[in-house]
CSV table of C-alpha atoms in Angstrom, one decimal:
chain,number,residue,atom,x,y,z
A,1,MET,CA,74.6,134.1,145.0
A,2,LYS,CA,74.5,130.3,145.6
A,3,ILE,CA,71.5,130.0,143.2
A,4,LYS,CA,73.5,131.9,140.5
A,5,LEU,CA,76.5,129.6,140.9
A,6,LEU,CA,74.3,126.5,140.8
A,7,THR,CA,72.6,127.7,137.7
A,8,ALA,CA,75.9,128.5,136.0
A,9,PHE,CA,77.2,125.0,136.9
A,10,ILE,CA,74.1,123.3,135.5
A,11,LEU,CA,74.4,125.4,132.3
A,12,PHE,CA,78.1,124.6,132.0
A,13,THR,CA,77.5,120.9,132.5
A,14,LEU,CA,74.8,120.8,129.8
A,15,PHE,CA,77.0,122.7,127.4
A,16,THR,CA,80.1,120.6,127.9
A,17,LYS,CA,78.3,117.2,127.7
A,18,ALA,CA,75.2,117.7,125.6
A,19,GLN,CA,73.2,115.0,123.7
A,20,ILE,CA,73.6,115.4,120.0
A,21,THR,CA,72.1,114.0,116.8
A,22,ILE,CA,73.8,113.0,113.6
A,23,THR,CA,72.3,113.8,110.2
A,24,SER,CA,73.4,113.3,106.6
A,25,ALA,CA,75.1,116.7,106.8
A,26,ASP,CA,77.7,115.1,109.1
A,27,MET,CA,78.6,112.5,106.5
A,28,PRO,CA,81.4,112.8,103.9
A,29,LEU,CA,81.2,114.4,100.5
A,30,LEU,CA,82.5,113.1,97.2
A,31,ASN,CA,86.4,113.4,97.0
A,32,ASP,CA,86.7,114.0,100.7
A,33,THR,CA,89.9,112.6,102.3
A,34,VAL,CA,90.0,111.9,106.0
A,35,ARG,CA,93.0,110.8,108.1
A,36,PHE,CA,92.8,108.2,110.8
A,37,SER,CA,95.1,106.3,113.1
A,38,THR,CA,94.9,102.6,114.1
A,39,SER,CA,95.9,101.2,117.5
A,40,ALA,CA,96.5,97.9,119.1
A,41,VAL,CA,95.7,99.0,122.7
A,42,ASP,CA,93.3,96.7,124.5
A,43,VAL,CA,90.0,98.6,125.0
A,44,SER,CA,87.7,95.6,125.5
A,45,ALA,CA,86.9,96.6,129.1
A,46,MET,CA,85.4,99.9,128.0
A,47,LEU,CA,83.1,98.6,125.2
A,48,ASN,CA,80.2,97.8,127.6
A,49,ASP,CA,80.1,101.3,129.0
A,50,THR,CA,76.8,102.5,127.5
A,51,GLY,CA,73.8,104.7,128.3
A,52,ALA,CA,73.1,108.3,128.8
A,53,ASN,CA,75.6,111.0,129.9
A,54,ARG,CA,78.7,108.8,129.7
A,55,THR,CA,82.3,109.7,129.8
A,56,TRP,CA,84.5,107.6,127.6
A,57,ASN,CA,88.2,108.1,128.0
A,58,PHE,CA,90.4,106.5,125.3
A,59,SER,CA,93.3,109.0,125.6
A,60,ASN,CA,95.7,106.1,126.1
A,61,LEU,CA,95.4,105.0,122.4
A,62,VAL,CA,98.8,104.9,120.8
A,63,PRO,CA,98.9,105.0,116.9
A,64,ASP,CA,100.7,102.1,115.2
A,65,PHE,CA,99.7,103.2,111.7
A,66,GLN,CA,97.9,105.9,109.8
A,67,ASP,CA,95.9,105.9,106.6
A,68,ILE,CA,93.6,108.1,104.7
A,69,VAL,CA,90.1,107.1,103.5
A,70,TRP,CA,89.2,108.7,100.2
A,71,PHE,CA,85.6,108.9,99.0
A,72,LYS,CA,85.9,108.3,95.3
A,73,SER,CA,83.5,108.1,92.4
A,74,ALA,CA,83.1,104.7,90.8
A,75,SER,CA,85.0,105.8,87.6
A,76,SER,CA,88.0,107.1,89.6
A,77,ALA,CA,88.1,104.0,91.7
A,78,ASN,CA,88.2,101.8,88.6
A,79,ILE,CA,86.9,102.4,85.1
A,80,LEU,CA,85.4,98.8,85.3
A,81,TYR,CA,83.2,99.8,88.3
A,82,THR,CA,80.9,102.3,86.5
A,83,SER,CA,77.9,100.1,87.3
A,84,PHE,CA,78.0,102.0,90.6
A,85,SER,CA,78.2,105.5,89.0
A,86,SER,CA,74.9,106.4,90.6
A,87,SER,CA,76.3,105.9,94.1
A,88,SER,CA,77.5,108.9,96.0
A,89,TYR,CA,81.0,107.4,96.3
A,90,GLY,CA,83.0,104.4,97.3
A,91,THR,CA,85.8,103.6,99.7
A,92,GLN,CA,88.6,101.0,99.4
A,93,ASP,CA,88.6,97.9,101.5
A,94,PRO,CA,91.3,95.3,102.2
A,95,ASP,CA,91.9,92.5,99.6
A,96,ILE,CA,89.7,89.4,100.1
A,97,SER,CA,90.8,85.8,99.9
A,98,PHE,CA,88.1,83.5,98.7
A,99,THR,CA,88.5,79.8,98.3
A,100,LEU,CA,90.5,79.2,95.1
A,101,ALA,CA,90.6,83.0,94.3
A,102,SER,CA,91.7,86.3,95.6
A,103,ALA,CA,89.9,89.6,95.1
A,104,THR,CA,91.9,92.9,94.8
A,105,ASN,CA,91.1,96.6,94.4
A,106,VAL,CA,88.0,96.0,96.6
A,107,TYR,CA,85.5,98.9,97.0
A,108,THR,CA,82.2,99.3,98.8
A,109,PHE,CA,79.9,101.9,97.2
A,110,PHE,CA,77.5,104.1,99.2
A,111,THR,CA,74.5,106.3,98.6
A,112,LYS,CA,73.9,109.2,101.0
A,113,SER,CA,70.4,110.8,101.4
A,114,SER,CA,68.6,112.8,104.0
A,115,ALA,CA,66.9,109.6,105.2
A,116,ASN,CA,69.8,107.2,105.4
A,117,TYR,CA,73.3,106.1,104.4
A,118,VAL,CA,73.3,102.8,102.6
A,119,ALA,CA,75.8,100.4,101.0
A,120,ASP,CA,74.8,99.8,97.4
A,121,GLY,CA,77.2,97.0,96.7
A,122,ARG,CA,80.8,95.8,96.4
A,123,ALA,CA,83.2,95.7,93.5
A,124,PHE,CA,86.6,94.0,93.1
A,125,THR,CA,88.8,92.4,90.5
A,126,VAL,CA,89.9,88.8,90.1
A,127,SER,CA,92.7,88.2,87.7
A,128,GLY,CA,92.0,91.6,86.2
A,129,LEU,CA,88.3,90.9,85.6
A,130,PRO,CA,85.7,92.8,87.5
A,131,GLY,CA,83.3,91.3,90.0
A,132,LEU,CA,80.3,93.6,90.7
A,133,GLN,CA,78.0,92.7,93.6
A,134,THR,CA,74.9,94.8,93.8
A,135,TYR,CA,72.9,94.6,97.0
A,136,THR,CA,69.2,93.9,96.9
A,137,GLY,CA,67.4,95.2,100.0
A,138,LYS,CA,70.5,97.4,100.7
A,139,ASP,CA,72.7,97.4,103.7
A,140,VAL,CA,71.5,100.4,105.8
A,141,ILE,CA,74.6,101.6,107.5
A,142,TYR,CA,72.8,104.5,109.3
A,143,LYS,CA,69.2,105.8,109.4
A,144,PHE,CA,69.0,109.5,110.0
A,145,PRO,CA,68.7,111.2,112.3
A,146,LEU,CA,71.0,109.2,114.6
A,147,ALA,CA,69.7,109.9,118.1
A,148,TYR,CA,70.0,108.2,121.4
A,149,GLY,CA,67.6,105.2,121.6
A,150,ASN,CA,67.0,104.8,117.9
A,151,ARG,CA,67.1,101.3,116.5
A,152,ASP,CA,66.8,99.8,113.0
A,153,THR,CA,67.4,96.5,111.1
A,154,SER,CA,68.2,95.8,107.5
A,155,SER,CA,69.0,92.8,105.3
A,156,TYR,CA,70.5,92.4,101.9
A,157,THR,CA,71.5,89.8,99.3
A,158,THR,CA,73.7,90.0,96.2
A,159,ASN,CA,73.7,88.8,92.7
A,160,THR,CA,75.9,85.9,91.7
A,161,VAL,CA,79.4,86.9,90.6
A,162,SER,CA,82.0,84.8,88.8
A,163,LEU,CA,85.4,84.2,90.5
A,164,LEU,CA,86.6,82.4,87.3
A,165,VAL,CA,86.9,79.0,89.1
A,166,ALA,CA,83.7,79.4,91.2
A,167,ASN,CA,80.7,81.7,91.8
A,168,LEU,CA,80.1,84.0,94.7
A,169,THR,CA,76.9,85.2,96.4
A,170,SER,CA,76.7,87.2,99.7
A,171,THR,CA,74.0,87.9,102.3
A,172,GLY,CA,73.9,90.1,105.3
A,173,LYS,CA,71.9,91.5,108.2
A,174,ARG,CA,72.6,94.6,110.3
A,175,ILE,CA,71.0,95.7,113.6
A,176,ASN,CA,71.8,99.2,114.6
A,177,VAL,CA,71.1,100.8,118.0
A,178,VAL,CA,72.2,104.2,119.3
A,179,ASP,CA,73.1,103.0,122.7
A,180,GLY,CA,74.9,105.9,124.4
A,181,TRP,CA,75.7,109.6,124.4
A,182,GLY,CA,78.2,111.6,126.3
A,183,SER,CA,81.8,112.9,126.2
A,184,LEU,CA,84.6,111.0,124.3
A,185,THR,CA,88.3,111.7,124.6
A,186,THR,CA,90.9,110.3,122.2
A,187,PRO,CA,94.4,111.6,121.3
A,188,TYR,CA,92.5,113.7,118.7
A,189,GLY,CA,90.6,115.7,121.4
A,190,THR,CA,87.4,115.7,123.5
A,191,PHE,CA,84.0,115.7,121.8
A,192,ASN,CA,80.3,115.4,122.6
A,193,CYS,CA,79.3,112.1,121.0
A,194,ILE,CA,76.6,109.5,120.4
A,195,ARG,CA,77.6,105.9,120.1
A,196,VAL,CA,76.1,103.5,117.5
A,197,LYS,CA,76.4,99.8,118.1
A,198,SER,CA,75.9,97.6,115.0
A,199,VAL,CA,75.7,93.8,115.1
A,200,VAL,CA,76.5,92.6,111.5
A,201,GLN,CA,76.1,89.1,110.2
A,202,GLU,CA,77.5,88.5,106.7
A,203,THR,CA,78.0,85.3,104.7
A,204,ASP,CA,80.0,84.9,101.5
A,205,THR,CA,79.0,81.6,99.8
A,206,VAL,CA,81.5,80.2,97.2
A,207,GLN,CA,79.8,77.8,94.8
A,208,ILE,CA,82.1,75.4,93.0
A,209,THR,CA,80.7,73.3,90.1
A,210,THR,CA,83.8,71.6,88.8
A,211,PRO,CA,84.8,68.8,89.3
A,212,ILE,CA,82.0,68.4,91.8
A,213,ASN,CA,79.1,70.7,92.8
A,214,PHE,CA,79.2,72.0,96.3
A,215,SER,CA,78.9,75.3,98.3
A,216,LEU,CA,81.2,76.7,100.9
A,217,PRO,CA,79.7,79.4,103.1
A,218,VAL,CA,82.1,81.6,105.1
A,219,ALA,CA,80.6,83.7,107.9
A,220,HIS,CA,81.9,87.2,108.8
A,221,ASN,CA,80.2,88.2,112.0
A,222,LYS,CA,81.2,91.3,113.8
A,223,THR,CA,80.1,94.0,116.3
A,224,GLU,CA,80.9,97.6,115.4
A,225,TYR,CA,81.1,100.3,118.0
A,226,LYS,CA,81.2,103.8,116.5
A,227,TRP,CA,81.3,107.2,118.3
A,228,PHE,CA,80.1,110.2,116.2
A,229,THR,CA,80.3,113.9,116.6
A,230,ASN,CA,79.0,116.7,114.4
A,231,GLY,CA,81.0,117.6,111.3
A,232,LYS,CA,83.8,115.1,111.4
A,233,LYS,CA,82.7,112.9,108.4
A,234,ILE,CA,83.7,109.5,109.9
A,235,PRO,CA,83.4,108.2,113.4
A,236,ILE,CA,85.7,109.9,115.9
A,237,LEU,CA,86.4,106.3,117.2
A,238,GLU,CA,85.5,102.9,115.7
A,239,VAL,CA,86.1,99.5,117.3
A,240,ASP,CA,85.2,96.4,115.3
A,241,VAL,CA,85.2,93.1,117.1
A,242,THR,CA,85.1,90.2,114.6
A,243,THR,CA,84.2,86.6,115.7
A,244,GLY,CA,84.5,83.3,114.0
A,245,THR,CA,86.8,83.0,110.9
A,246,GLY,CA,89.5,85.7,111.2
A,247,ALA,CA,88.5,86.8,114.7
A,248,ALA,CA,90.2,90.1,115.6
A,249,THR,CA,89.6,93.5,117.1
A,250,THR,CA,90.5,96.6,115.1
A,251,ILE,CA,90.6,100.2,116.4
A,252,LYS,CA,90.7,103.3,114.3
A,253,TYR,CA,90.1,106.9,115.2
A,254,ARG,CA,90.1,110.3,113.6
A,255,ASP,CA,93.5,111.9,114.0
A,256,ILE,CA,96.0,114.5,113.0
A,257,ASN,CA,99.3,113.7,111.1
A,258,ARG,CA,101.5,111.7,113.4
A,259,PRO,CA,104.8,110.8,111.7
A,260,GLU,CA,105.7,108.4,114.5
A,261,ALA,CA,102.9,106.1,113.4
A,262,PHE,CA,105.2,105.0,110.5
A,263,ASN,CA,108.3,104.3,112.6
A,264,GLY,CA,109.6,100.8,111.9
A,265,LEU,CA,107.2,99.9,109.1
A,266,ALA,CA,109.7,99.9,106.2
A,267,ASN,CA,111.6,96.6,106.1
A,268,PHE,CA,113.4,94.4,103.5
A,269,LYS,CA,115.4,91.3,103.1
A,270,ALA,CA,118.1,90.0,100.8
A,271,ASN,CA,118.8,86.5,99.5
A,272,LYS,CA,122.2,86.7,101.2
A,273,THR,CA,124.6,89.4,102.4
A,274,VAL,CA,128.0,88.2,100.9
A,275,PHE,CA,128.6,88.4,97.2
A,276,ALA,CA,131.3,88.4,94.6
A,277,ALA,CA,131.8,91.2,92.2
A,278,SER,CA,130.4,89.2,89.3
A,279,THR,CA,127.6,89.3,86.8
A,280,THR,CA,126.6,85.8,87.8
A,281,ASP,CA,126.2,86.4,91.6
A,282,ILE,CA,122.8,88.0,91.8
A,283,CYS,CA,121.5,89.9,94.8
A,284,THR,CA,117.7,89.9,95.3
A,285,LEU,CA,116.3,92.6,97.5
A,286,ILE,CA,112.6,92.2,98.6
A,287,ASN,CA,110.4,94.8,100.2
A,288,THR,CA,108.8,93.2,103.3
A,289,SER,CA,107.3,96.5,104.8
A,290,LEU,CA,104.3,96.3,106.9
A,291,ASN,CA,100.8,97.4,105.9
A,292,LYS,CA,101.4,97.3,102.1
A,293,PRO,CA,103.0,100.6,101.1
A,294,LYS,CA,101.7,102.0,97.8
A,295,ALA,CA,105.2,102.7,96.5
A,296,CYS,CA,108.8,102.2,97.4
A,297,ALA,CA,112.3,103.4,96.4
A,298,TRP,CA,115.7,101.7,96.8
A,299,THR,CA,119.0,103.6,97.4
A,300,ILE,CA,122.2,101.6,97.1
A,301,THR,CA,125.5,103.1,98.1
A,302,PRO,CA,128.0,103.1,96.4
A,303,ASN,CA,126.4,103.0,93.0
A,304,THR,CA,128.8,100.3,91.6
A,305,TYR,CA,126.1,97.9,90.7
A,306,SER,CA,123.8,97.0,87.7
A,307,VAL,CA,120.1,96.2,87.7
A,308,THR,CA,119.2,92.9,86.1
A,309,SER,CA,115.5,92.7,86.9
A,310,GLY,CA,113.0,95.3,88.1
A,311,SER,CA,113.9,98.9,88.9
A,312,LEU,CA,114.7,101.0,91.9
A,313,THR,CA,110.9,101.5,92.5
A,314,TYR,CA,110.0,97.8,92.4
A,315,ASP,CA,109.1,95.7,95.5
A,316,THR,CA,111.6,93.0,94.2
A,317,LEU,CA,114.9,94.2,92.8
A,318,LYS,CA,117.7,92.1,91.3
A,319,ILE,CA,121.2,93.5,90.9
A,320,TYR,CA,124.8,92.4,90.6
A,321,PHE,CA,127.8,94.3,92.0
A,322,THR,CA,130.7,95.5,89.9
A,323,ALA,CA,133.2,96.4,92.6
A,324,PRO,CA,134.2,94.9,95.9
A,325,GLY,CA,133.4,96.7,99.2
A,326,LEU,CA,130.7,97.4,101.7
A,327,TYR,CA,127.2,98.5,100.5
A,328,THR,CA,124.5,100.4,102.4
A,329,ILE,CA,120.9,99.7,101.4
A,330,LYS,CA,118.0,102.1,102.1
A,331,LEU,CA,114.3,101.4,101.5
A,332,HIS,CA,111.8,104.3,101.4
A,333,ALA,CA,108.2,103.1,101.8
A,334,GLN,CA,105.4,105.5,100.7
A,335,TYR,CA,102.0,105.1,102.3
A,336,ASN,CA,98.7,107.0,101.7
A,337,ALA,CA,99.2,109.0,104.9
A,338,GLY,CA,103.0,109.1,105.5
A,339,VAL,CA,106.4,107.6,104.8
A,340,SER,CA,108.8,105.1,106.5
A,341,ASP,CA,112.5,104.6,105.9
A,342,THR,CA,114.9,101.9,106.9
A,343,THR,CA,118.7,102.0,106.3
A,344,ARG,CA,121.1,99.2,106.8
A,345,VAL,CA,124.7,100.5,106.8
A,346,ASN,CA,127.3,98.2,105.4
A,347,TYR,CA,124.6,95.5,104.9
A,348,ILE,CA,126.1,93.9,101.8
A,349,TYR,CA,129.7,92.7,101.6
A,350,VAL,CA,131.1,92.3,98.1
A,351,ALA,CA,134.5,90.4,98.1
A,352,GLN,CA,137.1,90.4,95.4
A,353,GLY,CA,137.7,86.7,95.8
A,354,PRO,CA,141.1,85.0,96.0
A,355,THR,CA,144.2,85.5,93.8
A,356,ALA,CA,146.4,82.4,93.7
A,357,ASN,CA,150.1,82.6,93.8
A,358,PHE,CA,153.0,80.5,95.2
A,359,GLY,CA,156.7,80.3,95.5
A,360,SER,CA,159.2,77.5,95.9
A,361,SER,CA,162.5,76.6,97.6
A,362,ILE,CA,164.3,76.2,94.3
A,363,VAL,CA,167.7,77.9,94.5
A,364,GLY,CA,170.2,77.0,91.8
A,365,ASN,CA,170.2,73.5,90.3
A,366,ILE,CA,168.1,70.8,91.9
A,367,HIS,CA,168.1,67.2,90.7
A,368,PRO,CA,165.1,64.8,90.6
A,369,VAL,CA,164.1,63.3,93.9
A,370,THR,CA,165.5,66.3,95.7
A,371,PRO,CA,162.8,67.7,98.1
A,372,VAL,CA,161.2,70.9,96.9
A,373,TYR,CA,159.1,73.1,99.2
A,374,LEU,CA,156.1,74.9,97.7
A,375,TYR,CA,154.8,77.9,99.5
A,376,ASP,CA,151.3,79.4,99.1
A,377,SER,CA,151.3,83.2,98.8
A,378,SER,CA,147.7,83.6,97.7
A,379,THR,CA,145.8,86.8,98.7
A,380,GLY,CA,142.2,87.7,99.0
A,381,THR,CA,139.3,88.5,101.3
A,382,PRO,CA,137.8,86.4,102.7
A,383,SER,CA,140.8,84.2,103.5
A,384,VAL,CA,141.6,81.2,101.4
A,385,SER,CA,140.1,78.1,102.9
A,386,ALA,CA,141.2,75.3,100.5
A,387,TRP,CA,144.1,74.4,98.3
A,388,LYS,CA,144.6,72.0,95.5
A,389,TRP,CA,147.9,71.2,93.8
A,390,THR,CA,148.2,69.4,90.5
A,391,PHE,CA,151.2,68.4,88.4
A,392,VAL,CA,151.5,67.6,84.7
A,393,PRO,CA,152.9,65.0,84.3
A,394,ASN,CA,151.6,63.5,87.5
A,395,LYS,CA,155.0,62.1,88.4
A,396,VAL,CA,155.7,63.6,91.9
A,397,SER,CA,155.9,62.3,95.4
A,398,PHE,CA,154.7,64.1,98.5
A,399,VAL,CA,157.0,64.2,101.5
A,400,GLY,CA,156.7,64.8,105.2
A,401,GLY,CA,153.0,63.9,105.5
A,402,THR,CA,151.9,66.6,103.1
A,403,SER,CA,149.4,66.0,100.2
A,404,SER,CA,147.9,67.7,97.2
A,405,THR,CA,145.5,69.6,99.5
A,406,SER,CA,148.2,71.0,101.8
A,407,LYS,CA,148.8,74.7,102.0
A,408,ASN,CA,152.5,74.3,101.8
A,409,PRO,CA,153.4,70.8,100.5
A,410,VAL,CA,156.8,69.2,100.1
A,411,ILE,CA,157.4,67.2,96.9
A,412,THR,CA,160.0,65.5,94.8
A,413,PHE,CA,159.9,65.6,91.1
A,414,ASP,CA,160.3,61.9,90.0
A,415,SER,CA,161.3,62.5,86.4
A,416,ALA,CA,163.6,64.7,84.4
A,417,THR,CA,161.1,66.6,82.3
A,418,ASN,CA,159.0,69.8,82.0
A,419,TYR,CA,156.4,70.1,84.7
A,420,ALA,CA,153.3,72.3,84.9
A,421,VAL,CA,152.5,73.0,88.5
A,422,THR,CA,149.0,74.4,89.2
A,423,LEU,CA,147.7,75.8,92.5
A,424,LYS,CA,143.9,76.2,92.8
A,425,VAL,CA,142.7,78.1,95.9
A,426,THR,CA,139.1,78.5,97.1
A,427,ASP,CA,137.3,80.8,99.5
A,428,SER,CA,133.6,81.4,100.2
A,429,ILE,CA,133.4,83.7,97.1
A,430,GLY,CA,135.1,81.6,94.4
A,431,THR,CA,138.3,80.0,93.1
A,432,ASN,CA,141.4,81.1,91.4
A,433,SER,CA,144.3,79.2,89.8
A,434,VAL,CA,147.8,79.9,88.8
A,435,THR,CA,150.2,77.6,86.8
A,436,LYS,CA,154.0,77.8,86.7
A,437,ASN,CA,156.3,75.7,84.6
A,438,PHE,CA,159.4,74.0,85.8
A,439,ASP,CA,162.1,72.2,83.7
A,440,VAL,CA,163.6,69.4,85.7
A,441,THR,CA,166.8,68.0,84.4
A,442,TYR,CA,169.6,65.9,85.8
A,443,THR,CA,171.5,69.1,86.1
A,444,GLY,CA,168.8,71.0,88.0
A,445,ILE,CA,165.3,72.7,88.0
A,446,ASN,CA,164.5,76.0,86.4
A,447,ASN,CA,161.4,78.1,86.4
A,448,ILE,CA,161.1,78.7,82.7
A,449,ASN,CA,158.0,81.0,82.3
A,450,GLN,CA,155.6,83.4,83.9
A,451,ALA,CA,152.6,82.3,85.8
A,452,GLN,CA,149.3,81.6,83.9
A,453,GLN,CA,146.4,82.8,86.0
A,454,THR,CA,142.8,81.6,85.8
A,455,ALA,CA,139.8,82.3,88.0
A,456,SER,CA,136.2,81.3,88.6
A,457,ILE,CA,133.4,82.7,90.7
A,458,TYR,CA,130.6,81.0,92.6
A,459,PRO,CA,128.0,80.1,91.4
A,460,ASN,CA,129.4,78.5,88.3
A,461,PRO,CA,126.9,79.0,85.5
A,462,ALA,CA,128.4,76.1,83.5
A,463,LYS,CA,127.2,73.7,86.2
A,464,LYS,CA,123.6,74.7,86.3
C-alpha cells in the first residue's frame, strides 16, 4: 500500500511540475491578438531564482494597465512598410526619440520557422517619411526547440536610414540561455514553464553631418526574463531590466480582461475654470490621459457651447460658452484593450458678468453745490469688485472723503448745466457701464432720460 501511495505521489509530482520544451508551434500566427497586463510591483528579488524544478510565485502582481499585441502583416501595419512583406508579421513598439528627430508608428518585423524566431528589422516614420532598417545577420530571438540548458548567441547590424536631419545605424547582440524550468503562478493561473534569460546589447548611432560631422552612439542594454508555457503565443510573464540610458524595469504578463486596470487613466485639464458667456473667452480642453489612448470623446453638459477648433473626438478641443451656469466635463479614453472615463461635475463656471446700475438721492429740486448721494445698485455674479464714476462735463466735487472709485460717492454739481453721469463696474469676468443724464439748473436737478447701457467682456480683443 505504501509503495502504491509513493508511486502515485511521484507520478503526481512529475505531472504537475514537468519539464517542457517550446517549439515554433507555440509562437503566434498572423493576425493573432493577445491580451497582457503590466504591473509596477517590485519583483527584483525573484529574478535570480533559476535552475531545475523551480516554483515561481508572482501571484502578487497587480495590473496597472492592459494592452493587446497584434501580429500584423507589413501592409496592414503601414503601406510604406511593404519592404518587410516577406516577414511572418510585425508588432508595434513605443515611439523612439532620437537626437533631433522622433520616430513614430514603430514596428519590429519577425520571421518564424521551425528552426528559429528572428527579427528581420525595424520600420518607423519620421515626419511622415518611412525609415526601414533591415537586419544583416538577424536578431535571433529564439532558437527552437527551447529546452532547459540551451544557449545561443546572435549579432546583427542594420543599413543606414535617413532621419532627415541625420542618419541612423544600429547594431546589436543577443545571448539567450534557457536557465530554468518549473511551475509559474501569476494572476492568470499556474503553468509548467521554462525560463529564457536574454542579455541584449543594442546601440543606435546617430550620424550628423551638418554643420559639423560627428556620431552620437546611444546604448540600450537590457536583460530579458521570459517564462514560456505551451500554446500561449507570448511569454506568460516577461520582466525586462534596462540599464544605462532610460534605466527601468517593465513587467508584462498574459492575462484576462481586467477593467480595473484602466481605472484612473483618463485625465484632462483646462486653461482655466471660470469663463464669461462670450465668443472671445475661449475654453481649451486638453486630453492628458496616461498611456496614450488611441481615441477619445468629450461630453459637455449642458450643451450651450460652440466648438471653435477641433472636434469632440480631438485630444485638444476649443469651445466658447453661450449661456451662464455650471458645466460638467466628461472624457472617455479608448485603449486597445479597454476604456477609461473621468467626469468632473460642475468643473466649469460660466458667469454672466456685471450689470451696472445706480440711483441717487435727488428728490425734487436741488441746486448746484447741494450734496448728491450716488448709490451703486449693480448686479452680477461674481460680485462687482471695482467702480469708476465719470462726469461730463467734469465739473463736480467729491464730498466726505469719497472719490471717483468709491462704491457710493457723495458729490456736488459745480455748474448749472446738463451732466452725463457714467458708472463703470468691473468683476473677474468683465465690465459693464451705465450712463444717466441729469439737468442741473439754479432751480433744481432733473433726471431727464433713460439709462444708456454698455458692456465689455474680458479678454478685450481690441487690446490684443
